[in-house]
PDB file of C-alpha atoms in Angstrom:
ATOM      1  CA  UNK A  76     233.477 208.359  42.859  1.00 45.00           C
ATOM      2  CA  UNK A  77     232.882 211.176  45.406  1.00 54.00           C
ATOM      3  CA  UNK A  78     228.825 210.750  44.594  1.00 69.00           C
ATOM      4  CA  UNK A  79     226.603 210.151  47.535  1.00 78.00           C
ATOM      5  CA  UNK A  80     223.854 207.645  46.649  1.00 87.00           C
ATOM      6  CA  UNK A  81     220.660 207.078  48.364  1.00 93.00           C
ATOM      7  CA  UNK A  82     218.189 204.304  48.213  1.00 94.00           C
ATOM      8  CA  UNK A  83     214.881 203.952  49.987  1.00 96.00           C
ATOM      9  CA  UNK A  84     212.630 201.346  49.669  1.00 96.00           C
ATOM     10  CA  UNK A  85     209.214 200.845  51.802  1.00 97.00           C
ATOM     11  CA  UNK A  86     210.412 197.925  54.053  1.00 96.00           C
ATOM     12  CA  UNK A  87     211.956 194.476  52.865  1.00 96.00           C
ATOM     13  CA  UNK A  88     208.544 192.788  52.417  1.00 95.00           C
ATOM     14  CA  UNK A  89     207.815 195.901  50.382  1.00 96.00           C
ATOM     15  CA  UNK A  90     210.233 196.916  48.080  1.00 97.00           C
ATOM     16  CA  UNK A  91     212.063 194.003  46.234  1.00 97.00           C
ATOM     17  CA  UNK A  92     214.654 194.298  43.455  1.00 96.00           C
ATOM     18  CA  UNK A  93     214.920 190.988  41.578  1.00 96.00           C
ATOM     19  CA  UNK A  94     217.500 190.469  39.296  1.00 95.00           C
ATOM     20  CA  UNK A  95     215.918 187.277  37.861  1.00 93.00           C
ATOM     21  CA  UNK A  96     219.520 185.600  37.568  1.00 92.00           C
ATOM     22  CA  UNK A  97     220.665 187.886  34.870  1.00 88.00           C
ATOM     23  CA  UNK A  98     223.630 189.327  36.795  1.00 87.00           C
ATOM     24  CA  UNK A  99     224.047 191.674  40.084  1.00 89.00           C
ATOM     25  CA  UNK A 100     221.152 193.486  41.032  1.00 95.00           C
ATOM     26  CA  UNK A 101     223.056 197.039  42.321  1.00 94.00           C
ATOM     27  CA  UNK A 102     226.285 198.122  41.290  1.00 93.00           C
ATOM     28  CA  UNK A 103     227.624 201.450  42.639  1.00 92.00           C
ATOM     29  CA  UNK A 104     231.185 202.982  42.854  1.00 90.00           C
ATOM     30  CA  UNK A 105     229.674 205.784  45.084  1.00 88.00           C
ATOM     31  CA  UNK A 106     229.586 205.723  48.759  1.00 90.00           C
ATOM     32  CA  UNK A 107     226.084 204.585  49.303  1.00 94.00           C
ATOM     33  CA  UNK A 108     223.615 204.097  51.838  1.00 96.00           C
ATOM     34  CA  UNK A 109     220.957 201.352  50.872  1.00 97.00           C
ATOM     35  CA  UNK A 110     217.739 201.207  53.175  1.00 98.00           C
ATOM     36  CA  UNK A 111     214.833 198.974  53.973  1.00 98.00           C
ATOM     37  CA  UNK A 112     214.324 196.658  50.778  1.00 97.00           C
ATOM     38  CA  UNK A 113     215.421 193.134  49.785  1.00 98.00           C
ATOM     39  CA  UNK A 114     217.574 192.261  47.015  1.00 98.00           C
ATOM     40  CA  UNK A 115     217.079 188.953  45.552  1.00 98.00           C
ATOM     41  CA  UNK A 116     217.781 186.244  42.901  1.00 98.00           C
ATOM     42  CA  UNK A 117     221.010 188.011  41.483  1.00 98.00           C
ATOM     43  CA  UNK A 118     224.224 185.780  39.603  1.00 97.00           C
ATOM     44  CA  UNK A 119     227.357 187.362  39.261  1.00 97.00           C
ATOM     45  CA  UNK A 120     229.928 186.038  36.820  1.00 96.00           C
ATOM     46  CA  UNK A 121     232.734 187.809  39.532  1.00 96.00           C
ATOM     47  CA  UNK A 122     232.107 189.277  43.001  1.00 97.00           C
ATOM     48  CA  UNK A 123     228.948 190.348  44.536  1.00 97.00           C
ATOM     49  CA  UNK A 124     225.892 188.375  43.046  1.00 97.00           C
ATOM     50  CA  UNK A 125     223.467 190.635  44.951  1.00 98.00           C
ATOM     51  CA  UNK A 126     224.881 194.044  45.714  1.00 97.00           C
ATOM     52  CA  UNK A 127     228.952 195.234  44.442  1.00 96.00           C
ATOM     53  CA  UNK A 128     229.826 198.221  45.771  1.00 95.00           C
ATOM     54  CA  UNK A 129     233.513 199.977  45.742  1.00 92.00           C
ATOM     55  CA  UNK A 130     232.642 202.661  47.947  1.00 89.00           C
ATOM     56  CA  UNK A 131     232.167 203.123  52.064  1.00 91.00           C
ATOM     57  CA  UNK A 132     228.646 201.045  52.611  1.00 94.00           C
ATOM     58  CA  UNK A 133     225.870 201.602  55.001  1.00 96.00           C
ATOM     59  CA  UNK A 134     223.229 198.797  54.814  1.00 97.00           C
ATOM     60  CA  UNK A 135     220.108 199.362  56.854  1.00 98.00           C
ATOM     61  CA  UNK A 136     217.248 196.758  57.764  1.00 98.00           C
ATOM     62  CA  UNK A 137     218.597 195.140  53.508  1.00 98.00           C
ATOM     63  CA  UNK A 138     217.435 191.391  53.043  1.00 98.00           C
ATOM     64  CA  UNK A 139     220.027 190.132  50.612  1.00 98.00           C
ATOM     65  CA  UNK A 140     218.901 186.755  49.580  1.00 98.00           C
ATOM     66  CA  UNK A 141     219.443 183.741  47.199  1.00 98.00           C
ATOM     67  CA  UNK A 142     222.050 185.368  45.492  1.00 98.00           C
ATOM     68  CA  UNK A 143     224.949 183.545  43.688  1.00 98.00           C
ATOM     69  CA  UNK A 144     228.563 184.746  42.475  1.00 97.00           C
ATOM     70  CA  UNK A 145     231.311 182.858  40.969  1.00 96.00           C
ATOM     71  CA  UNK A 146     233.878 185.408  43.040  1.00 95.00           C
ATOM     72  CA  UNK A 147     233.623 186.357  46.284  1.00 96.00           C
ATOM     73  CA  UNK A 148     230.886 187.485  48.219  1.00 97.00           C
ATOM     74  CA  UNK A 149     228.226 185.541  47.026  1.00 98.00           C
ATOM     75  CA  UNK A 150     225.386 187.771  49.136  1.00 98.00           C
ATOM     76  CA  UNK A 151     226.998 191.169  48.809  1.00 98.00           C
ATOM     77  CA  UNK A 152     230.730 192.355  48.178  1.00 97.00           C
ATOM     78  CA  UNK A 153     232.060 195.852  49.364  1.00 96.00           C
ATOM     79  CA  UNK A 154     235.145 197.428  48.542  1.00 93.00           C
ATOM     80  CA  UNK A 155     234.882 200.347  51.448  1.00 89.00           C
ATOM     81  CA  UNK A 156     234.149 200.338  54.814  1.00 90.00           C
ATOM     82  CA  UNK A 157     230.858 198.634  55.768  1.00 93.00           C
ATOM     83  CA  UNK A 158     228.030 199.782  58.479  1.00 96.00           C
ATOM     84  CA  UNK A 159     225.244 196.972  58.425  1.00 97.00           C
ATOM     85  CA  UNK A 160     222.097 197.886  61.114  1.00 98.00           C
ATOM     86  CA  UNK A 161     219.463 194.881  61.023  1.00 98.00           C
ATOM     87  CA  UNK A 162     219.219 192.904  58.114  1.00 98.00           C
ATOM     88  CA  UNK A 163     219.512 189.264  56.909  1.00 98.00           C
ATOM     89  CA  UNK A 164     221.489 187.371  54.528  1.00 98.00           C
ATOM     90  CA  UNK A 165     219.786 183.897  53.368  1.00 98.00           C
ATOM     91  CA  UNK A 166     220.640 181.552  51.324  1.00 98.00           C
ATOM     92  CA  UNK A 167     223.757 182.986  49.156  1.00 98.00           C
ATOM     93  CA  UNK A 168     226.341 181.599  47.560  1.00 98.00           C
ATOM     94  CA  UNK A 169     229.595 182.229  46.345  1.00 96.00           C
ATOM     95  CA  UNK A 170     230.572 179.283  43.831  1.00 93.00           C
ATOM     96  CA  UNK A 171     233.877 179.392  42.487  1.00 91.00           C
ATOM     97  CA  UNK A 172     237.550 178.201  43.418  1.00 87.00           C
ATOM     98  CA  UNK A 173     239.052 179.721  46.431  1.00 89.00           C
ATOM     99  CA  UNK A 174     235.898 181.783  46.811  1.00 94.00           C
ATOM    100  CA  UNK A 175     235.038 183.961  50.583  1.00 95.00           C
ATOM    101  CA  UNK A 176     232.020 185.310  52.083  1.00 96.00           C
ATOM    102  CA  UNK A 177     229.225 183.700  51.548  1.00 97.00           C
ATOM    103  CA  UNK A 178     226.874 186.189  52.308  1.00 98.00           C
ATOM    104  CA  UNK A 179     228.931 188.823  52.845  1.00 98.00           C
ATOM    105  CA  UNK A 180     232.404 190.073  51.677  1.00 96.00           C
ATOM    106  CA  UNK A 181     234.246 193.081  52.413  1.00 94.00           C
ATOM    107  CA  UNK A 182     237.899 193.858  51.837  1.00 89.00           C
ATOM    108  CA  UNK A 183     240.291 196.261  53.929  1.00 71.00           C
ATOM    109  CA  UNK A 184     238.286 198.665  55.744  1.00 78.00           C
ATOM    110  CA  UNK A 185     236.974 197.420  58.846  1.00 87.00           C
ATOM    111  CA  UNK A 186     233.137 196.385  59.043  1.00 93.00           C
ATOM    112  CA  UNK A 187     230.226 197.038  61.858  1.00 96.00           C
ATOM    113  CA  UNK A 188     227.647 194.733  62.233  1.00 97.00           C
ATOM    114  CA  UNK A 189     224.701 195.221  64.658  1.00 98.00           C
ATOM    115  CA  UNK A 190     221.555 193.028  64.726  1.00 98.00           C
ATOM    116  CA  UNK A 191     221.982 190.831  61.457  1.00 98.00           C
ATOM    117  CA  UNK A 192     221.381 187.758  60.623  1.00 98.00           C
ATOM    118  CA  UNK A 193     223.323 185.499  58.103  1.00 98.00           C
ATOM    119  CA  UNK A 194     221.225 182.236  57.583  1.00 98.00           C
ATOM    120  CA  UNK A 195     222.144 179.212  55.288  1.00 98.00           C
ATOM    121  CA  UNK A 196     224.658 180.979  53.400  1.00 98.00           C
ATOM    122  CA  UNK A 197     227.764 179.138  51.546  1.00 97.00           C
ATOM    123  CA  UNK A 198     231.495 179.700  50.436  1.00 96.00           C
ATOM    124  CA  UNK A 199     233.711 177.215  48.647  1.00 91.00           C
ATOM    125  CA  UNK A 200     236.553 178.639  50.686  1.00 80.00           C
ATOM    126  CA  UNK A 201     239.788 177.449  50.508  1.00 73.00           C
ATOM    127  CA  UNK A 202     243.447 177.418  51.332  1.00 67.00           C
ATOM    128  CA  UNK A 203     244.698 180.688  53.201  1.00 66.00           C
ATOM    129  CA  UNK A 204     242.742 182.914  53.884  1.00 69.00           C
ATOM    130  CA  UNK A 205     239.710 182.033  51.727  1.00 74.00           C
ATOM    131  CA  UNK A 206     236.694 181.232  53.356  1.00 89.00           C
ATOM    132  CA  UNK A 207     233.840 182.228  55.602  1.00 95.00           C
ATOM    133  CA  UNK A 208     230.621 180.756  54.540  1.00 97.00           C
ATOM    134  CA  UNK A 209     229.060 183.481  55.987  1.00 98.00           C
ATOM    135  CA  UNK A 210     230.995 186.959  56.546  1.00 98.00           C
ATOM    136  CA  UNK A 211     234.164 186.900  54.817  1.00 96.00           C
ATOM    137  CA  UNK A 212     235.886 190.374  56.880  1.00 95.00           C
ATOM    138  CA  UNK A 213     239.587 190.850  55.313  1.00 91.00           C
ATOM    139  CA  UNK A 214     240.223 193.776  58.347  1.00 88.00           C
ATOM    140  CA  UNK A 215     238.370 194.575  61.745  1.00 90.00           C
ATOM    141  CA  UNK A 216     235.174 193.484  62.464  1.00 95.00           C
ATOM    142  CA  UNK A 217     233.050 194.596  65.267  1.00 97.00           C
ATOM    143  CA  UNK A 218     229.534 192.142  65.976  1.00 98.00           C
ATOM    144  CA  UNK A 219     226.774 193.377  68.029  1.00 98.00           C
ATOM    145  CA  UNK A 220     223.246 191.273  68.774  1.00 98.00           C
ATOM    146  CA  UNK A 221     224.193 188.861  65.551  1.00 97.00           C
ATOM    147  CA  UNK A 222     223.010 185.504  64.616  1.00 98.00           C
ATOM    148  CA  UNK A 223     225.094 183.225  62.159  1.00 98.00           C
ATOM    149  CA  UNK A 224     223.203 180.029  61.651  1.00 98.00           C
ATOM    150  CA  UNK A 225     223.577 176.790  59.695  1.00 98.00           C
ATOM    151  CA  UNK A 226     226.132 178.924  57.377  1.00 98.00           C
ATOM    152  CA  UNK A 227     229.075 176.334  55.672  1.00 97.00           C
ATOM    153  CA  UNK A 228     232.368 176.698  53.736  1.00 94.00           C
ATOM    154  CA  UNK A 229     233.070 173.424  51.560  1.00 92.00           C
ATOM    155  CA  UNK A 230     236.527 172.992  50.346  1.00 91.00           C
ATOM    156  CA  UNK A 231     239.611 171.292  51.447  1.00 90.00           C
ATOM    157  CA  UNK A 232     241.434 174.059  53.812  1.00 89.00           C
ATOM    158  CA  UNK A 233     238.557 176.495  54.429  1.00 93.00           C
ATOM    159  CA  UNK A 234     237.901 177.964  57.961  1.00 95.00           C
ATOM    160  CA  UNK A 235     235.007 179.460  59.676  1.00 96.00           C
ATOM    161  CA  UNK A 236     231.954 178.846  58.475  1.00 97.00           C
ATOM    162  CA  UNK A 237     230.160 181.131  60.290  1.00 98.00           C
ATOM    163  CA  UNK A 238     232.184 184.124  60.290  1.00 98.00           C
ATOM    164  CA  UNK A 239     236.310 184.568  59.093  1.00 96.00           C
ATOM    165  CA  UNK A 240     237.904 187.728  60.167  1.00 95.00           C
ATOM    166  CA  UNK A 241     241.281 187.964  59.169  1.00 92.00           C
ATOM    167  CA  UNK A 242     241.825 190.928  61.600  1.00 89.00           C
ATOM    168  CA  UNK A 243     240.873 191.505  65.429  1.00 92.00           C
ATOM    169  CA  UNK A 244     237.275 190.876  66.250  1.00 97.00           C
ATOM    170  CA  UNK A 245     234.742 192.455  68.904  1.00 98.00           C
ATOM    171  CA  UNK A 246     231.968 190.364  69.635  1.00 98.00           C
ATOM    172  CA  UNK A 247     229.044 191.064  71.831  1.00 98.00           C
ATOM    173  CA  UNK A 248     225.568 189.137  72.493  1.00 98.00           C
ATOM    174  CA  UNK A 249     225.831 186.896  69.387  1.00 98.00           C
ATOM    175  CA  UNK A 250     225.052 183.226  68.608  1.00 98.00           C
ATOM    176  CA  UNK A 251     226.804 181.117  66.593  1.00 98.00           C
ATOM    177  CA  UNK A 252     224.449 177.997  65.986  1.00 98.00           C
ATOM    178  CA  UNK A 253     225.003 174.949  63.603  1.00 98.00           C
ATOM    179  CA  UNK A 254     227.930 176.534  61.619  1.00 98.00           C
ATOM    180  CA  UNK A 255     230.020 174.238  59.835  1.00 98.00           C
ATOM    181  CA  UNK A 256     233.640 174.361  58.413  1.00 96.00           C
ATOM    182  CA  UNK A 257     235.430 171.482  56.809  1.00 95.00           C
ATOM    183  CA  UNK A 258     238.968 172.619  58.265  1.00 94.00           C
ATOM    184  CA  UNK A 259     239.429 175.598  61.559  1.00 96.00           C
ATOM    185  CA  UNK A 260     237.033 176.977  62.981  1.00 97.00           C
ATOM    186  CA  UNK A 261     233.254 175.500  62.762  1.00 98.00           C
ATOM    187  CA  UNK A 262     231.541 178.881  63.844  1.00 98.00           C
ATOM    188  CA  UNK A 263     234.685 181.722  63.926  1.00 98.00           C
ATOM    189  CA  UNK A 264     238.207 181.761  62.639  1.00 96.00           C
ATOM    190  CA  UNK A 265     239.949 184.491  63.523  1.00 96.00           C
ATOM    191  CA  UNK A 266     243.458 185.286  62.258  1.00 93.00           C
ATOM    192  CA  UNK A 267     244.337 188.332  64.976  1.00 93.00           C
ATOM    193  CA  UNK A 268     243.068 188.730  68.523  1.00 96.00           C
ATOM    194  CA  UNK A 269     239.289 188.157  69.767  1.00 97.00           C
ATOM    195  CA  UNK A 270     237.103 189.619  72.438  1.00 98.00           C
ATOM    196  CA  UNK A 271     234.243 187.642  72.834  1.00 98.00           C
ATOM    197  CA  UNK A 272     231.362 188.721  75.482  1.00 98.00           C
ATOM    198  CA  UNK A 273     227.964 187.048  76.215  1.00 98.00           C
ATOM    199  CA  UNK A 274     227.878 184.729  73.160  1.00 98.00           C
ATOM    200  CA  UNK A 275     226.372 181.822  72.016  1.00 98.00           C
ATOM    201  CA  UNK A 276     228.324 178.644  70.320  1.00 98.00           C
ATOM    202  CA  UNK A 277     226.055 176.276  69.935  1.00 98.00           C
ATOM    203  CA  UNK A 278     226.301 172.783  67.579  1.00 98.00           C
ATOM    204  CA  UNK A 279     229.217 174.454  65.120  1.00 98.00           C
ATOM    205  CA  UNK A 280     231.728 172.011  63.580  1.00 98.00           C
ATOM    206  CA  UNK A 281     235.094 171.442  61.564  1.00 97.00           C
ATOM    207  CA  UNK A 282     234.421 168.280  60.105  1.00 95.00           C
ATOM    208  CA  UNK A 283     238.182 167.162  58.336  1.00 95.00           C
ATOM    209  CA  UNK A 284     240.664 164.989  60.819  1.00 95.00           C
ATOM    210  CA  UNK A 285     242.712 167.018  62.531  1.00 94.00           C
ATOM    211  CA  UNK A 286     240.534 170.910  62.177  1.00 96.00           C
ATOM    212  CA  UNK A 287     240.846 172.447  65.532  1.00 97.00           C
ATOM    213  CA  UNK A 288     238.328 174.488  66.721  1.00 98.00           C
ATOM    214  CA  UNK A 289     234.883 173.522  66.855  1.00 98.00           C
ATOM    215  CA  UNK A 290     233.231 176.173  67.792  1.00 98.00           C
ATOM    216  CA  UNK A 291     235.996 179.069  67.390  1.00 98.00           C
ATOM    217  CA  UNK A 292     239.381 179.398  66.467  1.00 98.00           C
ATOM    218  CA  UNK A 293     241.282 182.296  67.116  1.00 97.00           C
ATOM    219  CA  UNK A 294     244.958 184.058  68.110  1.00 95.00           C
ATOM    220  CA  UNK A 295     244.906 185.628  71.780  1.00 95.00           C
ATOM    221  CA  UNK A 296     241.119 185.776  73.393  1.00 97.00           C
ATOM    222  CA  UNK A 297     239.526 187.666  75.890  1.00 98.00           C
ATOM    223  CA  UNK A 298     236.314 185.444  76.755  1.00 98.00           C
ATOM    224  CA  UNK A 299     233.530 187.311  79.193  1.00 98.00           C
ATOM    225  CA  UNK A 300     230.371 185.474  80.389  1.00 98.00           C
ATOM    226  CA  UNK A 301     230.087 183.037  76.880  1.00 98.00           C
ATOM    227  CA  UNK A 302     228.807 179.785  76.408  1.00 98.00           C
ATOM    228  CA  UNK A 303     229.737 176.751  74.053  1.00 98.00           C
ATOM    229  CA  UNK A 304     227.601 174.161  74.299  1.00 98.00           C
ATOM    230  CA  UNK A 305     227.747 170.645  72.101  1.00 98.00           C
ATOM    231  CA  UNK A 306     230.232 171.822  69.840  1.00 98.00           C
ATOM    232  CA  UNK A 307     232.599 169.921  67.880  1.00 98.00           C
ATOM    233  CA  UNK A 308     236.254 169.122  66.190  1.00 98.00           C
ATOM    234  CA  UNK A 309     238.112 165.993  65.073  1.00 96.00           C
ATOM    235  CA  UNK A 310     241.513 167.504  66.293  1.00 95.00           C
ATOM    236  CA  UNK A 311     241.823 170.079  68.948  1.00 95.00           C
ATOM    237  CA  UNK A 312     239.352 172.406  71.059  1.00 97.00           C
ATOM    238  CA  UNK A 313     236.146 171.307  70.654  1.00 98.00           C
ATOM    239  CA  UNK A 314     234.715 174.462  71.788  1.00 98.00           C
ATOM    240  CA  UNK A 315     237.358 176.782  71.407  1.00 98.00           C
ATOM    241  CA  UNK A 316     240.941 176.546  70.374  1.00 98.00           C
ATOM    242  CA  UNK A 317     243.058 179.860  70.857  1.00 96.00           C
ATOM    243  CA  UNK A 318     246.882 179.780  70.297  1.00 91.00           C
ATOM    244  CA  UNK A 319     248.228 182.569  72.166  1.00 92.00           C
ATOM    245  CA  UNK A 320     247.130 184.589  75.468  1.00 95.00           C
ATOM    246  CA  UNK A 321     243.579 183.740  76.957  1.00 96.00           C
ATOM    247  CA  UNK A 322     241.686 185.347  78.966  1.00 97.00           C
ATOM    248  CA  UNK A 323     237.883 183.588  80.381  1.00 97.00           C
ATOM    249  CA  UNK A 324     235.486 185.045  82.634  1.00 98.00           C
ATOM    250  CA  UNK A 325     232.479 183.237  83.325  1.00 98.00           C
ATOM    251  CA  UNK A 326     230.756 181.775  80.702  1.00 97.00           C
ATOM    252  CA  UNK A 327     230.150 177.914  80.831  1.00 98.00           C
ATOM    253  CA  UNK A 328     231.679 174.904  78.286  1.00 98.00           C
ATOM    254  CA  UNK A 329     229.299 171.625  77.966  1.00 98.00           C
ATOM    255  CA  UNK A 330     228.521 168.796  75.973  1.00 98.00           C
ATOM    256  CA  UNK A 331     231.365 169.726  73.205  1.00 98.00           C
ATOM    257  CA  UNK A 332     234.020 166.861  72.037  1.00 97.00           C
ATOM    258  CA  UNK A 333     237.363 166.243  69.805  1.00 93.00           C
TER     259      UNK A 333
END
């Protein structure tokens, strides 16, 4: 659609759109900007239990929370390009085979995240590249003053249980904190190149013999001024694993184990 939708609420405590478990709470095929309100309680029998949208995406200062979907993106799913400001995404669920993104799913357009937080969120996950308990990101994804905590992925095979991006990723000023995948990547897989500066791995695991990467998994990395502390893997890297050119820069590894 070339429509351009706006939707205003009075603040997240304020403004709440329940959709009671009936099905998705906001569908839109427009490129929509969504602002300041929480969307709750919605169960999708495909992708996006709490918010589907086909279109480019700007989220601003949305609570998305305790939504379920049997697809991907179990939080929200977008089809477009995504801008998220503030925010939080509790306590979703995607639920179904092979499922990705937890809280949040978006396809080929690269996404921008900047002070959001995804909190107890779940994926299935899977094989390939299906997983990310919290932010499933099939391109680019660019993370600013982020917090991913105690976010999972469950299946044989999936990776990242914090955060899968299946492109390059940009990370700045973001923790990573109690994450858990049950093969790569405990907090981050990435399948491309990361640049990772004054972040936070804290307590993240892969949990199946042999998953490498406790805390992060990733291609080449460029690591500036980051710390992994008590992190963990039963293979390889118990902070970080990265399989092709690394660069570190201050930063400090401690307590972590294989």
């Amino acid at each position: 659609s070339s429509k351009v939708v706006t939707l205003r609420g009075a603040g997240a405590d304020n403004t709440i759109v329940d959709g009671s478990g009936a099905g998705p709470v906001l569908r839109s095929s427009a490129s929509i900007t969504v602002t300041d309100l929480t969307i709750r309680n919605g169960n999708a029998t495909g992708n996006g239990g709490g918010l589907y949208i086909t279109g480019t995406a700007t989220l601003i200062n949305v609570h998305v929370v305790s939504n379920t979907a049997a697809g991907d993106g179990g939080g929200a799913y977008v089809n477009g390009a995504a801008t998220v400001t503030g925010g939080l995404y509790q306590q979703n669920a995607c639920t179904g085979v092979n499922c990705s993104g937890g809280g949040l799913y978006t396809t080929s357009a690269a996404v921008t995240l900047s002070g959001t937080q995804f909190i107890s969120n779940t994926a299935i996950g899977g094989s390939g590249n299906r997983s990310g308990g919290g932010l499933f990101a099939f391109s680019t994804a660019t993370v600013i003053g982020g917090l991913f905590q105690q976010n999972t992925c469950t299946a044989a095979g999936c990776s990242g249980g914090g955060l899968f991006a299946n492109g390059g990723l940009t990370l700045t000023n973001t923790q990573f904190i109690s994450n858990t995948a049950v093969w790569h990547g405990g907090g981050i897989y990435v399948n491309g190149d990361a640049a990772l500066k004054d972040g936070l791995f804290q307590g993240n695991g892969c949990t199946s013999s042999g998953c490498i990467g406790g805390g992060l998994y990733t291609t080449g990395l460029i690591l500036t001024s980051t710390q992994f502390l008590s992190n963990t893997a039963l293979g390889s890297g118990g902070g970080a694993y990265a399989h092709g050119h690394t660069t570190v820069t201050g930063g400090l590894f401690q307590g972590n184990a294989c």
